[in-house]
Amino acid sequence: MSDLTAGILFIVSMFVVLALVYVPLGDYMYRVVNRERHLRVERGIYKLIGVNPSGEQSWRAYARSVLAFSLISLLFLYLFQRVQNGLWLSLGFPAVAPDLSWNTAVSFVANTNWQAYSGESTMGHLVQMAGLAVQNFVSAAVGISVAMALIRGFSRKLTDQLGNFWVDLVRITLWILLPIAFISAIVLIAGGVVQNLSAGTDVQTIAGSTQHVTGGPVASQEAIKELGTNGGGFYNANSAHPFENPASWTNWLEVFLILLIPFSLPRTFGRMVGSNKQGYALLSAMAIMAIASVVLVNAFQGIHHGTVPMAVGAATEGTESRLGVYNSATFASATTLTSTGAVNSFHDSYTALGGAIPLASMMLGEVAPGGVGSGLYGILILAIITVFVAGLMVGRSPEYLGKKIGAREVKLASLYILTTPTLVLFGTGLAMALGGERASMLNTGAHGLSEVLYAFTSGANNNGSAFAGLSANTVWYNTAIGLAMLLGRFLPIVFVLGLAGSLARQKLVPESDGTLRTYQPLFVGMLVGVTLIVVLLTYLPALALGPLAEGVH
Amino acid sequence: MSAPAVENQAAVAPRRTQGGLLDPKQLWRSTPDALRKLNPYTLWRNPVMFIVEVGSVFTTVLAIAHSTVFSWLITVWLWLTVIFANLAEAVAEGRGKAQAAALRRAKTDTMARRLLDWRPDAREPREELVPGPQLRQGDHVVVEAGQVIPGDGDVVEGIASVDESAITGESAPVIRESGGDRSAVTGGTKVLSDRIVVEITQKPGESFIDRMIALVEGANRQKTPNEIALNILLAALTFVFLLAVATLQPLAIFSKGVQAFAPNTQALDSHGITGIVLVSLVVCLIPTTIGALLSAIGIAGLDRLVQRNVLALSGRAVEAAGDVDTLLLDKTGTITLGNRQASEFIPVDAVPARELADAAQLSSLADQTPEGRSVVVFAKTEYGLRERSPGELQHAQWVPFTAQTRMSGVDLSEEGGGSNRQLRKGAATAVAEWVRSQGGTVPDQIGDIVDGISAVGGTPLVVGETVAGTARVLGVIHLKDVVKQGMRQRFDEMRRMGIRTVMITGDNPLTARAIAEEAGVDDFLAEARPEDKLALIKKEQEGGKLVAMTGDGTNDAPALAQADVGVAMNTGTSAAKEAGNMVDLDSDPTKLIEIVEIGKQLLITRGALTTFSIANDIAKYFAIIPAMFAAIYPGLDTLNIMRLHSPTSAILSAVIFNAIIIVLLIPLALRGVRYRPSSASGLLRRNLWIFGLGGIVAPFAGIKIIDLIIQFIPGIA
């Protein structure tokens, strides 16, 4: 089997399996979130944290809970790193520097997992397990919870109740993330991913030198790293490291885990709003953009006019030869389409346009299919904007799923859409204006510009993947990208919850023949069009001076 | 007699909502207004155009400091962009201003004859002369033939014909009388005959004409909910593009620094992108097309209503009209012609049909009620019986219809007092009684026919005759409600638009069902009292639906107020006009359908031009990005797919296109996007093709054409 055939098989089998699990997983998540009864173990947890599970929350209370929980997580994770040298299993590493601790704490709490550090030489096992991995679970659960609150805004009427954040958080963590992550971790261990508390061993290499090989609780972190669209690797090399991703089939499994929940959530959404067709519509829009991205990255990596790529048949630079060019390209696409940011190859070394597509995939706003939860609420926001313009064109005050899209809804959706581009462009512009910060670039010229643009795009979109090349562990970048991640995560969440509150208060407008059909292909096409034009056009001037300047001949 | 009742039949010719064409002279006339609107204090309310104006000021300063052909041309066209936007608004307002001027002429302040201590039974109330504006609510004034009514109010005594042409444009006088549903009079209209006492209902300075003037002038025009929402979206897009361009500068400076060998151009030098080009890029990217036309679209929408003699008391109501889910329509006058009409002659006992028709005609000649007229007309159209005038039959003694006899007819005697023929036509029981009293018998068949007609909602009239002392029944006339032509088609259209139509009638359910089925309405409310109407509206609204209705009577007022779109008839009472949010000066209840279409058209026009405006950005990028950066990265010239002549010509072409497209779209903004009733999907598909795809393609062609022309300007090439 040629590399190309294998690559195509990889993609096709991926989409087939995702299609097969769409209904069962989506329905399962629906049942978990909407179950009336509280299980005993859940009630135990509620008692422990002092929450009344039957009390529902208004959007403000829900938002306060999300922010309070995240703030506490942030402070805890910051302090954890700052004192790790005094803790068990620190492997003798010193306390993490304040700016790096801040950056890493924000990064994991914001479900970004941007890593300005090298895992195996910075963090002890305890911080990895009890700090970072825990955030991998709960930050993912926060994203899904917020998406659920938004869906309730659509499905409920004349109420200010959006559910209970603590109930959502507990259930999503316990019954969705934990079981799948647990099983996946076992499978990964079977595939060769390490899982131990070893401080590492020194081995003699073939060349005769000594190498320190670090072990650790890798598999348990690896599974949730992909499943929760987190992306923070145990090792600096992330999924290119043989202990994280030993074989072709574990590579497939990791990509599958990355796409699993984001692609199944539209089903949960469809069930909750009482129309599976609406779920299929969002799924289609996500899938169209995702397939386009996957095909383009593969194409640009496979067809390149450079001397070496011509000679070997594809652009191999920066890819792990165990995994191959195409399976790396697909991984790159999947990790940037979702807000995962795990990497199994180095996007910096991709061809100019091959690297531009992962960048553009993030710039879409992480909606195709996006991070767990965040992808769904992201595309719902874009659907609201699309409905607004399309709704006017059918001669009615725009409405989506029976809710009127009025001034307040448009305002909140606009604020959401403005947040990320503002952070990305402002951050990039500032970095390029400061001579000192430009020095962090590995390359100069257009490629160096791409590195900086990529860093801020990744941070503000809560992706976390690095273009590599940029030395981001400086006080300035740690602070700036930390801010981009923090604001890029929590401002949109507040806008989404505000929107949910505003939608839930409305009555439900019944559908008539004059109502825009938001489940028809026409609307799906327009949603994709609006996403590409409104979101991507914002970045085109910057892209022109980065990857396009390099890549267009 | 002429004037057959048939002429009503053509009442609902499908009239599509279209507006007038744009007169080039109008553009010229509005130019001074457009220039006045450059005042930043007024312009800032339109954030998109305000940014363009600020940019224009900036480029003017730059052009003065660094004079080149390119910088001056860009500056001029940026100013033109703002002026064109103002022009669109000024033209839209100009139409209203002409109407307001005509109304002002009607608003002459008259002296009022105020009656002191008027009571309904007062004989000779005392009278005093006061200036019209001093009248208060509750005052009573007397108006006589030839005098102008000094203020809005209701007639409380008397009946008069009134010339309302000042507000309706209709020259035929209308009857206004106390007590009924035609009691409202409008200040500024003129009494032509008789004497009436009017109770003033307006507050000083808030007369109907005052409100009309304010409305058509758009003096206190408030943004409608959708307009506000769209403005927010446009502001957000403006902000994001502003940011994209502002943050481009450090990137450009860096890139230029790296590629230091590249020559400086008019677009990019070592200080980065030049100010002129930065402003050009911003103006091209922000949604100027829709920003420029947005307020014109709103004003023109209200104006289209005014042209149809409908006054919307708020723009919000016009917008709501587009959203209406349920339309309540009164049966009489809206769905059916005002009166019942003969539709069939059913003879009995082998009486030839023609004989029955002849008898029916003769017996109805003296019946001047619309029903009677319809019998004559039906005999003529169906049986070819020439209409005879009562005068041409000699020795005929006409028996007029009275409420007591419930019959009309004629007694004919031949010359010289020969054989006598008496004809009677009327209610079944009355005619049967009459035939029996003349010694005749009434066949059982009659009872079946009469019951049959009643069962389908018709009114049976029996025709009987006595010839030479022998009385018999000739047959039955079937009178029925005649549904206006074209109604079924319009209701089908409504259904396609997703609007449910409900017929309101005082008839019994049986009759109501028959007419509802014939007219093709979706539902009906029979034996409806005003409170039933109100309850129905509330029920629909609880289900989240928007309801529109028309009404004229005082007892309609609560329902009109409750409805989301309440159209009061101008002939109605002041209470109804107060309660509704629109007034139809023509008092044509079918106009509700047109109002809905205008509401939809207003929204569609906004959506379509927004789509067009945003889609335009793609082509502009392809013009400007290579123009800015191809000098440092020659590869980017690949993006110059239009093969524009030079960087400066490319940028200038994009700016010119951006300005000209505004002027080209003014007629569309004023007229509204063509609207044909169809499903939501059909409308979206059509508009996406035209304005979405068109919005992507048109600027490629437009910019290329402009570039082909301007490349010959020295200093641009």
Tab-separated table of C-alpha atoms in Angstrom, chain A residues 385 388-398 404-408 410-412 414-415 417-418 421-423 425-430 432-433 438 441 443-446 448-449 453 507-510 512-517 520 522-523 526 533-534 536-542 544-546 548-550 552-553, chain B residues 225-226 228-230 232-233 236-237 239-241 243-244 247-248 250-252 254-255 258 281 285 319 322-325 495-499 541-546 599-601 603-608 610-611 614-615 617-618 621 625 629 632-633 635-636 638-639 675 679-681 683-685 687-688 691 696:
chain	number	residue	atom	x	y	z
A	385	ILE	CA	-25.407	35.783	12.247
A	388	PHE	CA	-29.996	37.251	10.737
A	389	VAL	CA	-28.899	38.068	7.193
A	390	ALA	CA	-30.774	35.164	5.575
A	391	GLY	CA	-33.873	35.811	7.656
A	392	LEU	CA	-34.081	39.368	6.421
A	393	MET	CA	-33.795	38.053	2.878
A	394	VAL	CA	-36.943	35.966	3.285
A	395	GLY	CA	-38.865	38.981	4.533
A	396	ARG	CA	-39.318	38.184	8.189
A	397	SER	CA	-37.716	39.315	11.384
A	398	PRO	CA	-34.978	36.712	11.645
A	404	LYS	CA	-36.219	35.934	17.395
A	405	ILE	CA	-32.789	37.264	16.594
A	406	GLY	CA	-33.129	40.864	17.639
A	407	ALA	CA	-30.761	43.646	18.602
A	408	ARG	CA	-29.591	42.043	21.832
A	410	VAL	CA	-27.012	40.306	17.333
A	411	LYS	CA	-25.041	42.429	19.772
A	412	LEU	CA	-23.876	39.458	21.813
A	414	SER	CA	-21.163	40.262	17.234
A	415	LEU	CA	-19.175	40.704	20.422
A	417	ILE	CA	-17.183	37.176	16.779
A	418	LEU	CA	-15.130	40.316	17.429
A	421	PRO	CA	-9.835	38.524	15.769
A	422	THR	CA	-9.220	41.495	18.051
A	423	LEU	CA	-6.926	39.470	20.289
A	425	LEU	CA	-4.577	40.894	15.288
A	426	PHE	CA	-3.807	43.195	18.175
A	427	GLY	CA	-1.350	40.717	19.662
A	428	THR	CA	0.368	40.027	16.345
A	429	GLY	CA	0.506	43.699	15.450
A	430	LEU	CA	1.995	44.582	18.810
A	432	MET	CA	5.644	42.839	15.178
A	433	ALA	CA	5.942	46.455	16.279
A	438	ARG	CA	10.517	39.935	16.846
A	441	MET	CA	11.224	34.360	15.666
A	443	ASN	CA	12.939	32.556	10.757
A	444	THR	CA	12.813	36.008	9.357
A	445	GLY	CA	10.599	37.447	6.648
A	446	ALA	CA	7.205	36.082	5.839
A	448	GLY	CA	8.798	34.530	10.831
A	449	LEU	CA	5.639	36.629	10.604
A	453	LEU	CA	0.590	35.175	13.736
A	507	LYS	CA	-41.379	32.828	23.807
A	508	LEU	CA	-41.179	30.229	21.097
A	509	VAL	CA	-42.323	31.383	17.661
A	510	PRO	CA	-44.069	28.530	15.848
A	512	SER	CA	-44.709	28.450	9.379
A	513	ASP	CA	-44.164	28.265	5.623
A	514	GLY	CA	-42.671	31.713	5.826
A	515	THR	CA	-40.026	30.595	8.283
A	516	LEU	CA	-36.496	30.168	7.074
A	517	ARG	CA	-35.672	26.468	6.949
A	520	GLN	CA	-31.917	22.753	4.363
A	522	LEU	CA	-29.228	26.110	1.151
A	523	PHE	CA	-28.843	27.350	4.712
A	526	MET	CA	-24.850	29.990	3.446
A	533	ILE	CA	-16.282	35.432	4.366
A	534	VAL	CA	-16.963	37.105	7.696
A	536	LEU	CA	-11.627	34.484	7.326
A	537	LEU	CA	-11.652	37.758	5.373
A	538	THR	CA	-10.668	39.525	8.569
A	539	TYR	CA	-7.328	37.774	8.488
A	540	LEU	CA	-6.614	37.948	4.779
A	541	PRO	CA	-4.331	41.014	4.865
A	542	ALA	CA	-2.238	39.430	7.606
A	544	ALA	CA	-1.034	37.857	2.668
A	545	LEU	CA	2.161	38.961	4.396
A	546	GLY	CA	2.703	35.560	5.996
A	548	LEU	CA	0.571	33.688	1.119
A	549	ALA	CA	3.652	35.823	0.515
A	550	GLU	CA	5.729	32.680	0.808
A	552	VAL	CA	1.977	31.953	-3.868
A	553	HIS	CA	4.189	31.920	-6.913
B	225	PRO	CA	-35.878	46.821	15.825
B	226	ASN	CA	-34.415	45.062	12.823
B	228	ILE	CA	-31.104	48.580	15.112
B	229	ALA	CA	-29.941	44.975	15.036
B	230	LEU	CA	-28.546	45.379	11.539
B	232	ILE	CA	-25.099	46.662	15.386
B	233	LEU	CA	-23.910	43.987	12.992
B	236	ALA	CA	-19.211	45.157	14.425
B	237	LEU	CA	-18.055	44.427	10.883
B	239	PHE	CA	-14.825	47.569	13.795
B	240	VAL	CA	-13.267	44.265	12.815
B	241	PHE	CA	-12.151	45.516	9.399
B	243	LEU	CA	-8.825	46.551	13.317
B	244	ALA	CA	-7.609	44.285	10.523
B	247	THR	CA	-2.901	46.018	12.808
B	248	LEU	CA	-1.675	45.438	9.279
B	250	PRO	CA	3.278	46.932	11.833
B	251	LEU	CA	3.220	43.768	9.752
B	252	ALA	CA	3.715	45.800	6.587
B	254	PHE	CA	8.265	44.620	9.155
B	255	SER	CA	7.772	42.997	5.754
B	258	VAL	CA	12.850	42.498	5.421
B	281	LEU	CA	-8.588	49.718	2.166
B	285	LEU	CA	-13.809	46.646	3.295
B	319	GLU	CA	-41.672	45.803	10.070
B	322	GLY	CA	-43.663	41.500	7.366
B	323	ASP	CA	-43.708	39.063	10.271
B	324	VAL	CA	-47.455	38.577	10.443
B	325	ASP	CA	-48.490	34.944	10.931
B	495	ARG	CA	-50.476	30.387	2.520
B	496	ARG	CA	-47.277	30.058	0.523
B	497	MET	CA	-45.881	32.971	2.491
B	498	GLY	CA	-46.770	31.098	5.661
B	499	ILE	CA	-49.607	33.392	6.662
B	541	GLN	CA	-50.400	35.785	20.313
B	542	GLU	CA	-49.984	33.424	23.235
B	543	GLY	CA	-48.864	30.836	20.715
B	544	GLY	CA	-46.136	33.261	19.674
B	545	LYS	CA	-47.882	34.459	16.544
B	546	LEU	CA	-48.134	37.960	15.177
B	599	GLY	CA	-43.277	44.949	5.232
B	600	LYS	CA	-41.599	41.890	3.819
B	601	GLN	CA	-40.102	43.819	0.962
B	603	LEU	CA	-36.769	43.447	5.283
B	604	ILE	CA	-35.731	41.644	2.116
B	605	THR	CA	-34.182	44.798	0.706
B	606	ARG	CA	-32.090	45.271	3.839
B	607	GLY	CA	-30.960	41.656	3.885
B	608	ALA	CA	-30.208	41.530	0.171
B	610	THR	CA	-26.245	43.539	3.301
B	611	THR	CA	-25.370	40.291	1.577
B	614	ILE	CA	-20.314	41.850	2.320
B	615	ALA	CA	-19.864	39.661	-0.753
B	617	ASP	CA	-15.258	42.443	-0.200
B	618	ILE	CA	-13.821	39.383	-1.907
B	621	TYR	CA	-9.249	42.093	-1.634
B	625	ILE	CA	-3.801	43.178	-1.595
B	629	PHE	CA	2.277	44.042	-1.484
B	632	ILE	CA	7.766	43.306	-1.886
B	633	TYR	CA	6.432	39.814	-2.585
B	635	GLY	CA	4.386	36.162	-5.931
B	636	LEU	CA	1.333	38.010	-4.610
B	638	THR	CA	-0.807	35.993	-8.756
B	639	LEU	CA	-3.771	37.265	-6.723
B	675	TYR	CA	-41.136	40.604	-4.019
B	679	SER	CA	-41.952	30.086	0.341
B	680	ALA	CA	-39.016	31.101	2.510
B	681	SER	CA	-36.708	28.686	0.714
B	683	LEU	CA	-37.089	33.592	-1.609
B	684	LEU	CA	-33.753	32.780	-0.034
B	685	ARG	CA	-32.557	30.838	-3.062
B	687	ASN	CA	-32.020	36.398	-3.348
B	688	LEU	CA	-28.855	34.451	-2.632
B	691	PHE	CA	-27.318	39.337	-4.291
B	696	ILE	CA	-19.238	38.279	-5.504
